[in-house]
Short mmCIF file of C-alpha atoms in Angstrom, two decimals:
data_model
loop_
_atom_site.label_atom_id
_atom_site.label_comp_id
_atom_site.label_asym_id
_atom_site.label_seq_id
_atom_site.Cartn_x
_atom_site.Cartn_y
_atom_site.Cartn_z
CA MET A 1 6.67 74.62 174.06
CA GLU A 2 4.45 72.06 175.80
CA LYS A 3 5.92 70.43 178.87
CA PRO A 4 6.73 66.75 178.21
CA GLU A 5 4.63 64.17 180.03
CA ILE A 6 4.98 60.62 181.33
CA ALA A 7 2.11 58.30 180.37
CA LYS A 8 2.65 55.29 182.62
CA LEU A 9 4.99 53.00 184.52
CA GLY A 10 6.84 50.71 182.12
CA TYR A 11 9.20 48.15 183.61
CA VAL A 12 11.78 47.31 186.25
CA ALA A 13 15.23 45.91 185.44
CA LEU A 14 16.11 43.48 188.23
CA VAL A 15 19.35 41.66 189.01
CA SER A 16 19.20 38.41 191.00
CA SER A 17 21.92 36.56 192.88
CA ASP A 18 20.07 33.31 192.08
CA LEU A 19 18.47 33.58 188.67
CA GLN A 20 16.84 30.16 188.72
CA LYS A 21 15.08 30.85 192.02
CA SER A 22 13.84 34.19 190.67
CA LEU A 23 12.56 32.64 187.45
CA THR A 24 10.72 29.93 189.36
CA PHE A 25 9.20 32.58 191.60
CA PHE A 26 8.14 35.05 188.90
CA ARG A 27 7.15 32.56 186.17
CA ASP A 28 5.68 29.64 188.11
CA VAL A 29 4.43 31.12 191.38
CA ILE A 30 3.52 34.72 190.45
CA GLY A 31 2.59 33.45 186.99
CA LEU A 32 4.23 35.99 184.67
CA GLU A 33 4.68 35.08 181.02
CA GLU A 34 8.17 35.09 179.46
CA THR A 35 8.38 37.18 176.30
CA ALA A 36 11.99 36.30 175.50
CA GLU A 37 15.40 35.35 176.86
CA ILE A 38 18.25 37.27 175.22
CA ASP A 39 21.89 37.08 176.30
CA GLY A 40 20.96 35.71 179.70
CA VAL A 41 18.31 38.33 180.43
CA HIS A 42 14.74 37.08 180.84
CA TYR A 43 11.90 39.43 179.85
CA LEU A 44 8.54 38.90 181.56
CA ARG A 45 5.07 40.44 181.62
CA ALA A 46 1.64 39.77 183.08
CA TRP A 47 -1.20 38.45 180.92
CA GLY A 48 -2.73 41.91 180.57
CA ASP A 49 0.52 43.82 179.89
CA PHE A 50 0.91 44.92 176.26
CA GLN A 51 4.49 46.13 175.94
CA HIS A 52 7.43 43.74 175.46
CA HIS A 53 8.07 43.32 179.19
CA THR A 54 7.33 44.85 182.56
CA LEU A 55 10.15 43.02 184.33
CA SER A 56 13.59 41.89 183.24
CA VAL A 57 15.65 39.53 185.39
CA GLU A 58 19.32 38.63 185.02
CA GLN A 59 22.07 36.97 187.04
CA GLY A 60 24.43 39.05 189.18
CA GLU A 61 26.57 38.80 192.29
CA SER A 62 23.83 40.38 194.41
CA GLY A 63 20.20 41.35 194.08
CA TYR A 64 19.39 44.95 193.15
CA VAL A 65 17.31 47.12 190.81
CA LYS A 66 19.26 48.60 187.89
CA HIS A 67 16.64 51.08 186.73
CA ILE A 68 12.91 51.77 186.42
CA GLY A 69 11.41 52.56 183.01
CA TRP A 70 8.53 54.91 182.24
CA ARG A 71 6.75 55.43 178.92
CA THR A 72 6.10 58.99 177.77
CA LYS A 73 2.86 60.22 176.19
CA LYS A 74 4.45 61.16 172.86
CA ARG A 75 7.65 60.29 171.01
CA GLU A 76 8.82 63.93 171.14
CA ASP A 77 8.46 63.89 174.94
CA VAL A 78 11.65 61.84 175.18
CA GLU A 79 13.64 64.69 173.67
CA GLY A 80 11.57 67.16 175.63
CA PHE A 81 12.56 65.50 178.88
CA ARG A 82 16.19 65.36 177.80
CA ALA A 83 16.23 69.12 177.32
CA LEU A 84 14.34 69.73 180.56
CA LEU A 85 16.65 67.49 182.56
CA GLU A 86 19.77 69.03 181.09
CA GLU A 87 18.41 72.49 181.98
CA GLN A 88 18.21 71.22 185.56
CA GLY A 89 21.87 70.15 185.42
CA VAL A 90 21.00 66.45 185.42
CA ASP A 91 23.45 64.05 183.77
CA VAL A 92 21.46 62.30 181.02
CA ARG A 93 22.56 59.15 179.18
CA THR A 94 21.06 58.19 175.83
CA VAL A 95 20.15 54.52 175.48
CA PRO A 96 20.06 53.61 171.76
CA ALA A 97 16.84 52.24 170.34
CA TRP A 98 16.33 48.53 171.00
CA GLU A 99 19.52 48.18 173.07
CA THR A 100 16.98 47.06 175.64
CA PRO A 101 14.85 44.54 173.73
CA GLY A 102 11.39 45.91 173.05
CA ILE A 103 12.30 49.48 174.08
CA GLY A 104 13.09 52.31 171.66
CA GLU A 105 15.49 55.19 172.21
CA ALA A 106 15.51 56.24 175.84
CA VAL A 107 17.07 58.71 178.23
CA ARG A 108 18.39 57.44 181.55
CA PHE A 109 19.22 59.56 184.61
CA SER A 110 19.32 59.54 188.40
CA LEU A 111 16.89 61.16 190.81
CA PRO A 112 18.42 63.25 193.61
CA SER A 113 17.86 60.18 195.81
CA GLY A 114 20.06 58.04 193.55
CA HIS A 115 17.32 55.92 191.95
CA THR A 116 17.79 55.50 188.20
CA PHE A 117 14.85 56.26 185.89
CA GLU A 118 14.53 55.73 182.16
CA LEU A 119 12.08 57.47 179.81
CA TYR A 120 11.08 56.15 176.38
CA TYR A 121 8.14 56.11 173.98
CA ASP A 122 8.68 53.54 171.21
CA ILE A 123 7.95 49.96 172.20
CA GLU A 124 7.40 46.57 170.65
CA LYS A 125 4.18 44.68 171.38
CA PRO A 126 5.21 41.14 170.46
CA GLU A 127 2.75 38.68 169.00
CA VAL A 128 1.96 35.79 171.32
CA GLU A 129 2.17 32.18 170.20
CA GLU A 130 -1.26 30.73 169.49
CA HIS A 131 -1.19 28.24 172.36
CA ARG A 132 -0.58 31.08 174.86
CA ARG A 133 -2.72 33.77 173.20
CA SER A 134 -6.05 34.86 174.64
CA VAL A 135 -9.15 34.48 172.46
CA LEU A 136 -9.98 38.04 173.51
CA LYS A 137 -8.63 40.58 171.03
CA ASN A 138 -8.11 43.10 173.85
CA GLN A 139 -6.00 40.78 176.01
CA THR A 140 -2.46 39.50 175.48
CA TYR A 141 -2.22 36.05 177.10
CA LYS A 142 -4.69 33.55 178.50
CA ALA A 143 -5.64 34.50 182.06
CA TRP A 144 -5.12 31.97 184.86
CA ALA A 145 -2.73 29.86 182.81
CA LYS A 146 -0.43 29.37 185.78
CA GLY A 147 0.35 30.59 189.27
CA ILE A 148 -1.24 33.66 190.85
CA SER A 149 -1.67 35.25 187.42
CA PRO A 150 -1.98 39.01 188.06
CA ARG A 151 -3.39 41.14 185.26
CA ARG A 152 -0.83 43.97 184.97
CA PHE A 153 2.13 45.83 186.40
CA ASP A 154 0.87 48.51 188.80
CA HIS A 155 3.41 50.57 190.78
CA VAL A 156 6.78 50.79 192.53
CA ASN A 157 7.56 51.83 196.10
CA LEU A 158 10.93 53.54 196.64
CA HIS A 159 12.80 54.40 199.83
CA THR A 160 15.60 56.88 200.44
CA SER A 161 17.78 58.00 203.31
CA GLN A 162 18.82 61.33 201.79
CA GLN A 163 17.85 64.18 199.43
CA ALA A 164 14.17 63.59 200.17
CA PRO A 165 12.82 67.17 199.75
CA GLU A 166 14.79 67.57 196.53
CA THR A 167 13.44 64.26 195.20
CA PHE A 168 9.80 65.09 196.00
CA GLU A 169 10.25 68.42 194.21
CA PHE A 170 11.99 66.73 191.27
CA LEU A 171 9.26 64.10 190.86
CA GLN A 172 6.52 66.73 190.89
CA ASN A 173 8.02 69.78 189.18
CA VAL A 174 10.37 68.15 186.65
CA LEU A 175 8.75 64.78 185.91
CA GLY A 176 5.15 65.86 186.41
CA PHE A 177 3.93 63.45 189.09
CA LYS A 178 0.84 64.58 191.03
CA MET A 179 0.78 64.14 194.81
CA ARG A 180 -2.30 62.08 195.72
CA GLU A 181 -1.77 61.23 199.40
CA LEU A 182 1.05 62.08 201.77
CA LEU A 183 2.37 61.48 205.27
CA GLU A 184 3.89 64.44 207.10
CA ASN A 185 5.20 65.46 210.51
CA ASP A 186 4.42 68.49 212.68
CA ASN A 187 6.81 70.62 210.59
CA GLN A 188 4.94 69.56 207.44
CA ASP A 189 8.00 67.70 206.19
CA ILE A 190 6.82 65.01 203.78
CA LEU A 191 7.78 61.58 205.10
CA ALA A 192 6.03 59.61 202.35
CA GLY A 193 4.20 60.53 199.17
CA TRP A 194 1.91 58.55 196.88
CA MET A 195 2.19 60.08 193.40
CA SER A 196 0.88 59.32 189.94
CA VAL A 197 0.83 60.43 186.33
CA THR A 198 -2.31 58.38 185.69
CA GLN A 199 -5.68 58.20 187.48
CA LEU A 200 -4.23 55.62 189.88
CA VAL A 201 -3.70 56.64 193.51
CA HIS A 202 -0.02 56.00 192.88
CA ASP A 203 2.29 54.90 190.12
CA VAL A 204 5.16 55.51 192.53
CA ALA A 205 5.35 55.81 196.29
CA PHE A 206 8.38 57.58 197.71
CA VAL A 207 9.22 57.08 201.38
CA VAL A 208 11.84 58.73 203.59
CA ARG A 209 13.71 56.17 205.71
CA PRO A 210 16.94 57.58 207.27
CA GLU A 211 17.81 54.14 208.69
CA THR A 212 18.19 52.37 205.33
CA ASP A 213 21.53 50.73 204.50
CA THR A 214 22.10 52.66 201.27
CA PRO A 215 20.55 55.93 200.03
CA ALA A 216 18.46 54.44 197.21
CA ARG A 217 16.29 51.41 198.00
CA VAL A 218 13.27 49.66 196.51
CA HIS A 219 10.64 48.55 199.02
CA HIS A 220 8.54 46.65 196.48
CA ILE A 221 7.24 46.32 192.96
CA SER A 222 3.54 45.64 192.52
CA TYR A 223 1.30 43.60 190.24
CA TRP A 224 -2.45 44.19 190.03
CA SER A 225 -5.20 41.58 190.22
CA ASP A 226 -8.86 42.16 189.42
CA ASP A 227 -10.52 41.61 192.80
CA SER A 228 -10.19 40.55 196.43
CA GLN A 229 -10.90 36.89 195.65
CA ASP A 230 -7.75 36.88 193.50
CA ILE A 231 -5.72 38.02 196.53
CA LEU A 232 -7.20 35.27 198.72
CA ARG A 233 -6.41 32.74 196.00
CA ALA A 234 -2.85 34.13 195.88
CA ALA A 235 -2.49 33.44 199.60
CA ASP A 236 -3.42 29.78 199.03
CA ILE A 237 -0.94 29.46 196.16
CA LEU A 238 1.89 31.05 198.16
CA LYS A 239 1.17 28.78 201.11
CA GLU A 240 1.17 25.70 198.86
CA HIS A 241 4.62 26.73 197.59
CA GLY A 242 5.98 27.28 201.11
CA PHE A 243 6.27 31.06 201.00
CA ASP A 244 5.97 33.33 204.03
CA PHE A 245 4.00 36.48 203.29
CA VAL A 246 2.40 39.52 204.91
CA GLY A 247 -1.35 39.85 204.41
CA PRO A 248 -3.99 39.70 203.27
CA GLY A 249 -4.75 43.16 204.56
CA LYS A 250 -6.11 46.50 203.44
CA HIS A 251 -4.33 49.83 203.35
CA SER A 252 -6.04 52.97 204.63
CA ILE A 253 -3.83 55.03 202.31
CA SER A 254 -4.96 54.03 198.78
CA GLN A 255 -7.74 51.76 200.21
CA ALA A 256 -6.16 48.82 198.39
CA MET A 257 -5.94 45.19 199.47
CA TYR A 258 -2.49 43.62 199.61
CA ILE A 259 -0.20 40.66 200.10
CA TYR A 260 3.59 41.10 200.30
CA VAL A 261 5.92 38.26 199.33
CA THR A 262 9.66 38.26 198.60
CA ASP A 263 11.48 36.74 195.62
CA PRO A 264 14.02 34.32 197.19
CA GLY A 265 16.51 34.85 194.35
CA SER A 266 16.87 38.64 194.28
CA GLY A 267 15.36 39.68 197.61
CA CYS A 268 12.91 41.92 195.74
CA ARG A 269 9.54 42.18 197.46
CA VAL A 270 6.39 41.92 195.36
CA GLU A 271 3.07 43.40 196.41
CA LEU A 272 0.00 41.64 195.04
CA PHE A 273 -2.55 44.41 194.87
CA THR A 274 -6.22 45.07 194.19
CA GLY A 275 -8.98 47.54 195.03
CA GLY A 276 -8.17 51.14 195.83
CA TYR A 277 -9.74 54.05 194.00
CA LEU A 278 -9.22 56.12 190.87
CA ILE A 279 -8.84 59.90 190.75
CA PHE A 280 -10.66 61.83 188.03
CA GLU A 281 -11.05 65.19 189.78
CA PRO A 282 -8.91 67.87 188.06
CA ASP A 283 -8.68 69.87 191.29
CA TRP A 284 -7.71 66.96 193.54
CA GLU A 285 -6.07 68.09 196.78
CA PRO A 286 -3.56 65.67 198.36
CA VAL A 287 -4.96 63.68 201.28
CA ARG A 288 -2.77 64.51 204.27
CA TRP A 289 -1.90 62.01 207.00
CA HIS A 290 0.11 62.76 210.16
CA GLU A 291 3.06 60.57 211.16
CA SER A 292 1.11 59.55 214.28
CA GLU A 293 -1.34 57.85 211.86
CA ARG A 294 1.34 55.91 210.03
CA ALA A 295 0.39 52.45 211.34
CA PHE A 296 -3.29 53.03 210.57
CA GLY A 297 -2.37 54.40 207.13
CA ASN A 298 -0.42 51.23 206.40
CA THR A 299 -3.06 48.80 207.67
CA TYR A 300 -6.80 49.52 207.79
CA TRP A 301 -7.55 45.88 208.65
CA GLY A 302 -6.03 42.42 208.29
CA ASP A 303 -2.47 41.20 208.69
CA SER A 304 -0.60 44.28 209.92
CA ILE A 305 2.50 45.60 208.22
CA ASN A 306 5.50 45.82 210.52
CA ALA A 307 7.09 48.77 208.77
CA LYS A 308 10.41 48.54 210.63
CA GLU A 309 10.83 44.88 209.72
CA LEU A 310 9.94 45.48 206.07
CA VAL A 311 12.46 48.32 205.85
CA LYS A 312 15.25 45.91 206.81
CA THR A 313 14.56 43.84 203.71
CA THR A 314 14.43 46.53 201.05
CA ILE A 315 16.56 45.90 197.96
CA GLU A 316 19.26 48.27 196.73
CA ALA A 317 18.69 50.50 193.70
CA ARG A 318 21.62 51.71 191.62
#
């Protein structure tokens, strides 16, 4: 039997303690399009995203991430992963088709770190109203209609304070993520890993942070823009709206250009992201960085990332 495979990152389910602030941030400032609002949950996507949503936002007592969704390569992979996970002794919950709007039957489970993942294949690709639809047949919405206007959802960055070796092994050996770059100490313990199921440098980054408040945290979610000028334009837009942000800068790890800004409603950080490189080599060997190079790995040039400060403002994952 073929091993099931994940095709791509799908969406993040976010809870906000101030829904209106989050909607203003994501719709008006970041510039995401709203697909639907159903029972108080708002479903959003970028102008180049095809599936129903890449972000859902709802009201709660505090800000946190409920789960992170991933689309599989084939419909039968959902059942394949269920069997594989159950063989590993993982508690798997079935989510009925369309219980989450736009998402077919899914399996939901926790990583050893405590982060909740969901795997599905079937999706809806809703038609867009004519006044919002792009004239391009290969694009969903009009670009640059509002706000920063990133093209697509790109990656998530997760932190944990426990079960790190088990989680790295789980991500690679059970879920099939490939290690692209990593940070390690003298004992060759992995302190951070950039992993993907696509040709991207990372669909998920997983970082060990023993000092975090709770075991499972989300450092940021990321939306992709086409080029560096888009990131500079984003800085102007954020400044006009009174937002503090980190960047622009460029990572050494991934070679990508970034800005970090935080949603004032949920506390969820968003990375606005461009550049980097793609991996097509079938025999790619992970690029190894030593912990002494951590600061340089984070910031090649530009506005430096204060990693300790950013850790303090991670959002809980449940």
